[in-house]
């Protein structure tokens, strides 16, 4: 089954479902999986770090990742077996507001994964174009699609 | 005029919670992961309400009464209708009323949650009389209030569009209980910002291209920032992004959904073999003239000026473009206003204009709305004056 992940949202699965999310501009998609038990999760976060408790943790990279990892452990993932891949964080527009959100999102994701001792296997970040991402937790493949570009797998 | 954006944001949040509860209820019923992709509190020009609600062969309405009264209008596309009918093991005839019932129950729960009162829902009915749905809508000063959610099911690209039209008296009582300073009339005046802007966009596009421009609809959304990308979806758009600076700072996205790539540039350039740089420049210039056209209307309402930046050309998924704008504002506000216009430019091009006034300038946007509403009322003959003029001394 294909499971859609919205913006400021995460979903986890323990079967052969594909987790997909689209419309990544400066947002980041963080794919995490435990290959031993085929448990995986995909987070689509909009902003780098939460400033204290928030209504929707998935809006932020750090609190969203915390929440998603807890859900993966409940499905049987072992924290010491987790690996991650990261996509998104583009700088499509040169706006005077929201200084470098894309780059800060990528940095926040790298920092949060390092803090959780999760190995970051591959990244496809930055640039000036948007992305759609699909993630297969059973293979670990993250497939990245762009307008006017060839599909790329990391 | 002061409309407290925080108060509007609280309705948007309640609507968003209602949309998510509705999706959760549907997931429980069908066993299929369901997501609420978009929830917005929308002000729609009363004349354009039927266009805004759209048409679908599968439409069901559910009336409700209590702490909040009104009706939900649920529009199912074919893929969604087929999918739930298959999953529930019954035909669409039986499945869709059941789904409408579940979604409406989930939605109204959020509105009754903080109230000792309850909200009762009536049995679902198929929409038979289009006009009746529109006539029942809450309309204040030619502005209709709509809470809209879009629910999607995993495994299909289908969507259920779930529009809640509150009864105007009931909604008025509900909002004044929540915030005694809140004025529905002041909020309703914002629709003038959308309609004046849309008219200006339409006339400037037509003048620049020489192609007939048809205004499809205009409205104002108040949206949680994380729902903003869903306003456009995954289709590719070409266009230009600007920032304005002045009495209201804003980000303006003028985006063209082309039947054929290059269709917009072809309207502007005589040479079909002009290079991509020339084509991008032409699209940016069209956006520039168009944006300046409606920003002048905003500035004139307050007898001031609004400056506009040089454009950034984009060709990308609409959702990714809006995602970038939403994230830029996301650290300053949870909910933002978006002024929308959709214009068809001939048979091959649709123009979407999304203007994001800075959440820091909500009061000034309210002042512009009041100024434009005053201008509009100046255009309407005063019947007392006419009567007086008709009397002999």
PDB file of C-alpha atoms in Angstrom, chain B residues 68-242:
ATOM      1  CA  UNK B  68     -22.965  25.363  16.011  1.00  0.00           C
ATOM      2  CA  UNK B  69     -25.590  25.024  13.303  1.00  0.00           C
ATOM      3  CA  UNK B  70     -25.204  24.722   9.563  1.00  0.00           C
ATOM      4  CA  UNK B  71     -24.575  22.072   6.966  1.00  0.00           C
ATOM      5  CA  UNK B  72     -21.687  20.117   5.500  1.00  0.00           C
ATOM      6  CA  UNK B  73     -21.431  19.652   1.737  1.00  0.00           C
ATOM      7  CA  UNK B  74     -19.289  16.655   0.806  1.00  0.00           C
ATOM      8  CA  UNK B  75     -18.025  16.266  -2.761  1.00  0.00           C
ATOM      9  CA  UNK B  76     -16.450  12.930  -3.659  1.00  0.00           C
ATOM     10  CA  UNK B  77     -14.389  12.435  -6.766  1.00  0.00           C
ATOM     11  CA  UNK B  78     -14.810   9.165  -8.639  1.00  0.00           C
ATOM     12  CA  UNK B  79     -11.558   7.566  -7.419  1.00  0.00           C
ATOM     13  CA  UNK B  80     -12.408   8.263  -3.779  1.00  0.00           C
ATOM     14  CA  UNK B  81     -16.022   7.082  -4.156  1.00  0.00           C
ATOM     15  CA  UNK B  82     -14.986   3.833  -5.876  1.00  0.00           C
ATOM     16  CA  UNK B  83     -12.263   3.152  -3.309  1.00  0.00           C
ATOM     17  CA  UNK B  84     -14.475   3.494  -0.216  1.00  0.00           C
ATOM     18  CA  UNK B  85     -17.287   1.536  -1.895  1.00  0.00           C
ATOM     19  CA  UNK B  86     -14.864  -1.333  -2.612  1.00  0.00           C
ATOM     20  CA  UNK B  87     -13.372  -1.226   0.845  1.00  0.00           C
ATOM     21  CA  UNK B  88     -16.733  -1.211   2.626  1.00  0.00           C
ATOM     22  CA  UNK B  89     -18.027  -3.955   0.349  1.00  0.00           C
ATOM     23  CA  UNK B  90     -21.157  -2.048  -0.616  1.00  0.00           C
ATOM     24  CA  UNK B  91     -22.029   0.150  -3.569  1.00  0.00           C
ATOM     25  CA  UNK B  92     -21.318   3.876  -3.616  1.00  0.00           C
ATOM     26  CA  UNK B  93     -25.053   4.435  -3.063  1.00  0.00           C
ATOM     27  CA  UNK B  94     -24.778   3.042   0.475  1.00  0.00           C
ATOM     28  CA  UNK B  95     -21.122   3.818   1.240  1.00  0.00           C
ATOM     29  CA  UNK B  96     -21.038   7.537   0.583  1.00  0.00           C
ATOM     30  CA  UNK B  97     -23.864   8.542   2.979  1.00  0.00           C
ATOM     31  CA  UNK B  98     -22.140   6.457   5.657  1.00  0.00           C
ATOM     32  CA  UNK B  99     -18.822   8.192   4.952  1.00  0.00           C
ATOM     33  CA  UNK B 100     -20.539  11.597   4.950  1.00  0.00           C
ATOM     34  CA  UNK B 101     -22.073  10.791   8.314  1.00  0.00           C
ATOM     35  CA  UNK B 102     -18.748   9.709   9.831  1.00  0.00           C
ATOM     36  CA  UNK B 103     -16.812  12.697   8.482  1.00  0.00           C
ATOM     37  CA  UNK B 104     -19.414  15.208   9.675  1.00  0.00           C
ATOM     38  CA  UNK B 105     -19.595  13.610  13.137  1.00  0.00           C
ATOM     39  CA  UNK B 106     -15.813  13.756  13.430  1.00  0.00           C
ATOM     40  CA  UNK B 107     -15.720  17.370  12.308  1.00  0.00           C
ATOM     41  CA  UNK B 108     -18.436  18.733  14.593  1.00  0.00           C
ATOM     42  CA  UNK B 109     -16.948  16.946  17.616  1.00  0.00           C
ATOM     43  CA  UNK B 110     -14.080  19.444  17.531  1.00  0.00           C
ATOM     44  CA  UNK B 111     -16.500  22.388  17.649  1.00  0.00           C
ATOM     45  CA  UNK B 112     -18.514  20.964  20.533  1.00  0.00           C
ATOM     46  CA  UNK B 113     -15.484  19.828  22.527  1.00  0.00           C
ATOM     47  CA  UNK B 114     -15.146  22.980  24.636  1.00  0.00           C
ATOM     48  CA  UNK B 115     -18.843  23.588  24.966  1.00  0.00           C
ATOM     49  CA  UNK B 116     -21.320  22.056  27.364  1.00  0.00           C
ATOM     50  CA  UNK B 117     -23.763  22.046  24.491  1.00  0.00           C
ATOM     51  CA  UNK B 118     -23.729  19.310  21.892  1.00  0.00           C
ATOM     52  CA  UNK B 119     -24.090  19.287  18.123  1.00  0.00           C
ATOM     53  CA  UNK B 120     -26.672  16.955  16.609  1.00  0.00           C
ATOM     54  CA  UNK B 121     -26.350  15.864  13.004  1.00  0.00           C
ATOM     55  CA  UNK B 122     -29.225  15.021  10.673  1.00  0.00           C
ATOM     56  CA  UNK B 123     -29.369  12.084   8.229  1.00  0.00           C
ATOM     57  CA  UNK B 124     -27.273  12.594   5.065  1.00  0.00           C
ATOM     58  CA  UNK B 125     -29.099  13.686   1.905  1.00  0.00           C
ATOM     59  CA  UNK B 126     -27.951  13.698  -1.697  1.00  0.00           C
ATOM     60  CA  UNK B 127     -27.562  17.215  -3.086  1.00  0.00           C
ATOM     61  CA  UNK B 128     -30.436  17.699  -5.459  1.00  0.00           C
ATOM     62  CA  UNK B 129     -31.007  21.415  -5.539  1.00  0.00           C
ATOM     63  CA  UNK B 130     -27.747  23.279  -6.132  1.00  0.00           C
ATOM     64  CA  UNK B 131     -29.228  26.668  -5.416  1.00  0.00           C
ATOM     65  CA  UNK B 132     -30.628  25.558  -2.063  1.00  0.00           C
ATOM     66  CA  UNK B 133     -27.136  24.737  -0.786  1.00  0.00           C
ATOM     67  CA  UNK B 134     -25.890  28.173  -1.719  1.00  0.00           C
ATOM     68  CA  UNK B 135     -28.965  29.944  -0.357  1.00  0.00           C
ATOM     69  CA  UNK B 136     -28.526  28.312   3.044  1.00  0.00           C
ATOM     70  CA  UNK B 137     -24.924  29.485   3.411  1.00  0.00           C
ATOM     71  CA  UNK B 138     -23.840  32.030   6.010  1.00  0.00           C
ATOM     72  CA  UNK B 139     -23.514  35.284   4.079  1.00  0.00           C
ATOM     73  CA  UNK B 140     -22.605  38.622   5.627  1.00  0.00           C
ATOM     74  CA  UNK B 141     -22.235  41.655   3.359  1.00  0.00           C
ATOM     75  CA  UNK B 142     -21.924  39.426   0.257  1.00  0.00           C
ATOM     76  CA  UNK B 143     -19.270  37.274   1.914  1.00  0.00           C
ATOM     77  CA  UNK B 144     -19.827  33.578   2.630  1.00  0.00           C
ATOM     78  CA  UNK B 145     -17.948  31.743   5.384  1.00  0.00           C
ATOM     79  CA  UNK B 146     -16.754  28.234   4.610  1.00  0.00           C
ATOM     80  CA  UNK B 147     -14.646  25.773   6.574  1.00  0.00           C
ATOM     81  CA  UNK B 148     -13.136  23.378   4.119  1.00  0.00           C
ATOM     82  CA  UNK B 149     -11.146  20.183   4.648  1.00  0.00           C
ATOM     83  CA  UNK B 150      -9.784  17.798   2.045  1.00  0.00           C
ATOM     84  CA  UNK B 151      -9.455  14.204   3.117  1.00  0.00           C
ATOM     85  CA  UNK B 152      -7.418  11.671   1.147  1.00  0.00           C
ATOM     86  CA  UNK B 153      -7.162   7.901   1.494  1.00  0.00           C
ATOM     87  CA  UNK B 154      -3.895   6.034   1.056  1.00  0.00           C
ATOM     88  CA  UNK B 155      -3.854   3.835  -2.011  1.00  0.00           C
ATOM     89  CA  UNK B 156      -5.820   6.204  -4.232  1.00  0.00           C
ATOM     90  CA  UNK B 157      -5.351   9.683  -5.612  1.00  0.00           C
ATOM     91  CA  UNK B 158      -8.997  10.398  -4.878  1.00  0.00           C
ATOM     92  CA  UNK B 159     -10.122  13.192  -2.605  1.00  0.00           C
ATOM     93  CA  UNK B 160     -13.185  14.034  -0.559  1.00  0.00           C
ATOM     94  CA  UNK B 161     -13.782  17.756  -0.385  1.00  0.00           C
ATOM     95  CA  UNK B 162     -15.613  18.549   2.807  1.00  0.00           C
ATOM     96  CA  UNK B 163     -17.086  22.065   3.043  1.00  0.00           C
ATOM     97  CA  UNK B 164     -18.893  23.215   6.171  1.00  0.00           C
ATOM     98  CA  UNK B 165     -21.220  26.190   5.766  1.00  0.00           C
ATOM     99  CA  UNK B 166     -22.228  27.497   9.188  1.00  0.00           C
ATOM    100  CA  UNK B 167     -25.555  29.189   9.727  1.00  0.00           C
ATOM    101  CA  UNK B 168     -24.795  32.900  10.004  1.00  0.00           C
ATOM    102  CA  UNK B 169     -26.653  33.600  13.272  1.00  0.00           C
ATOM    103  CA  UNK B 170     -25.259  30.506  14.908  1.00  0.00           C
ATOM    104  CA  UNK B 171     -21.707  31.286  13.759  1.00  0.00           C
ATOM    105  CA  UNK B 172     -22.074  34.896  14.896  1.00  0.00           C
ATOM    106  CA  UNK B 173     -23.114  33.735  18.369  1.00  0.00           C
ATOM    107  CA  UNK B 174     -20.322  31.162  18.443  1.00  0.00           C
ATOM    108  CA  UNK B 175     -17.570  33.640  17.612  1.00  0.00           C
ATOM    109  CA  UNK B 176     -18.793  36.390  19.935  1.00  0.00           C
ATOM    110  CA  UNK B 177     -18.933  33.906  22.796  1.00  0.00           C
ATOM    111  CA  UNK B 178     -15.316  33.082  22.064  1.00  0.00           C
ATOM    112  CA  UNK B 179     -14.227  36.697  21.609  1.00  0.00           C
ATOM    113  CA  UNK B 180     -16.556  39.593  22.366  1.00  0.00           C
ATOM    114  CA  UNK B 181     -14.467  41.992  20.252  1.00  0.00           C
ATOM    115  CA  UNK B 182     -14.748  39.855  17.158  1.00  0.00           C
ATOM    116  CA  UNK B 183     -16.797  41.286  14.297  1.00  0.00           C
ATOM    117  CA  UNK B 184     -18.008  39.073  11.471  1.00  0.00           C
ATOM    118  CA  UNK B 185     -18.709  42.183   9.398  1.00  0.00           C
ATOM    119  CA  UNK B 186     -15.100  43.371   9.759  1.00  0.00           C
ATOM    120  CA  UNK B 187     -13.856  39.946   8.741  1.00  0.00           C
ATOM    121  CA  UNK B 188     -16.317  39.809   5.838  1.00  0.00           C
ATOM    122  CA  UNK B 189     -14.895  43.087   4.466  1.00  0.00           C
ATOM    123  CA  UNK B 190     -11.683  41.179   3.610  1.00  0.00           C
ATOM    124  CA  UNK B 191     -13.503  39.624   0.669  1.00  0.00           C
ATOM    125  CA  UNK B 192     -13.193  43.019  -1.040  1.00  0.00           C
ATOM    126  CA  UNK B 193      -9.405  42.602  -1.014  1.00  0.00           C
ATOM    127  CA  UNK B 194      -9.813  39.359  -2.942  1.00  0.00           C
ATOM    128  CA  UNK B 195     -12.442  40.546  -5.411  1.00  0.00           C
ATOM    129  CA  UNK B 196     -10.731  43.882  -6.195  1.00  0.00           C
ATOM    130  CA  UNK B 197      -7.386  42.116  -6.626  1.00  0.00           C
ATOM    131  CA  UNK B 198      -8.882  39.441  -8.861  1.00  0.00           C
ATOM    132  CA  UNK B 199     -10.543  42.040 -11.095  1.00  0.00           C
ATOM    133  CA  UNK B 200      -7.244  43.922 -11.406  1.00  0.00           C
ATOM    134  CA  UNK B 201      -5.337  40.723 -12.203  1.00  0.00           C
ATOM    135  CA  UNK B 202      -7.893  39.741 -14.810  1.00  0.00           C
ATOM    136  CA  UNK B 203      -7.852  43.096 -16.611  1.00  0.00           C
ATOM    137  CA  UNK B 204      -4.043  43.364 -16.585  1.00  0.00           C
ATOM    138  CA  UNK B 205      -3.574  39.830 -17.916  1.00  0.00           C
ATOM    139  CA  UNK B 206      -6.048  40.532 -20.707  1.00  0.00           C
ATOM    140  CA  UNK B 207      -4.394  43.844 -21.585  1.00  0.00           C
ATOM    141  CA  UNK B 208      -0.902  42.334 -21.653  1.00  0.00           C
ATOM    142  CA  UNK B 209      -1.713  39.210 -23.655  1.00  0.00           C
ATOM    143  CA  UNK B 210      -4.670  40.250 -25.790  1.00  0.00           C
ATOM    144  CA  UNK B 211      -6.361  36.981 -24.770  1.00  0.00           C
ATOM    145  CA  UNK B 212      -9.777  36.904 -23.092  1.00  0.00           C
ATOM    146  CA  UNK B 213      -9.388  36.521 -19.329  1.00  0.00           C
ATOM    147  CA  UNK B 214     -12.185  34.908 -17.320  1.00  0.00           C
ATOM    148  CA  UNK B 215     -12.285  35.278 -13.555  1.00  0.00           C
ATOM    149  CA  UNK B 216     -13.096  31.811 -12.168  1.00  0.00           C
ATOM    150  CA  UNK B 217     -13.249  32.692  -8.489  1.00  0.00           C
ATOM    151  CA  UNK B 218     -11.567  34.694  -5.746  1.00  0.00           C
ATOM    152  CA  UNK B 219     -11.445  34.121  -2.010  1.00  0.00           C
ATOM    153  CA  UNK B 220      -9.417  34.664   1.161  1.00  0.00           C
ATOM    154  CA  UNK B 221      -8.076  31.700   3.117  1.00  0.00           C
ATOM    155  CA  UNK B 222      -6.933  31.671   6.720  1.00  0.00           C
ATOM    156  CA  UNK B 223      -4.761  28.579   6.845  1.00  0.00           C
ATOM    157  CA  UNK B 224      -2.467  26.871   9.353  1.00  0.00           C
ATOM    158  CA  UNK B 225       0.999  27.307   7.806  1.00  0.00           C
ATOM    159  CA  UNK B 226       1.546  23.580   7.358  1.00  0.00           C
ATOM    160  CA  UNK B 227      -1.617  23.356   5.211  1.00  0.00           C
ATOM    161  CA  UNK B 228      -0.557  26.120   2.798  1.00  0.00           C
ATOM    162  CA  UNK B 229       1.256  23.842   0.274  1.00  0.00           C
ATOM    163  CA  UNK B 230      -1.957  21.862  -0.263  1.00  0.00           C
ATOM    164  CA  UNK B 231      -3.629  24.961  -1.724  1.00  0.00           C
ATOM    165  CA  UNK B 232      -1.958  24.155  -5.051  1.00  0.00           C
ATOM    166  CA  UNK B 233      -1.062  20.448  -5.032  1.00  0.00           C
ATOM    167  CA  UNK B 234       1.638  18.668  -7.030  1.00  0.00           C
ATOM    168  CA  UNK B 235       0.966  20.039 -10.534  1.00  0.00           C
ATOM    169  CA  UNK B 236       3.821  21.960 -12.159  1.00  0.00           C
ATOM    170  CA  UNK B 237       3.457  25.709 -12.490  1.00  0.00           C
ATOM    171  CA  UNK B 238       5.571  28.333 -14.187  1.00  0.00           C
ATOM    172  CA  UNK B 239       5.562  31.853 -12.871  1.00  0.00           C
ATOM    173  CA  UNK B 240       7.130  34.566 -10.815  1.00  0.00           C
ATOM    174  CA  UNK B 241       7.445  35.317  -7.095  1.00  0.00           C
ATOM    175  CA  UNK B 242       7.652  38.856  -5.744  1.00  0.00           C
TER     176      UNK B 242
END
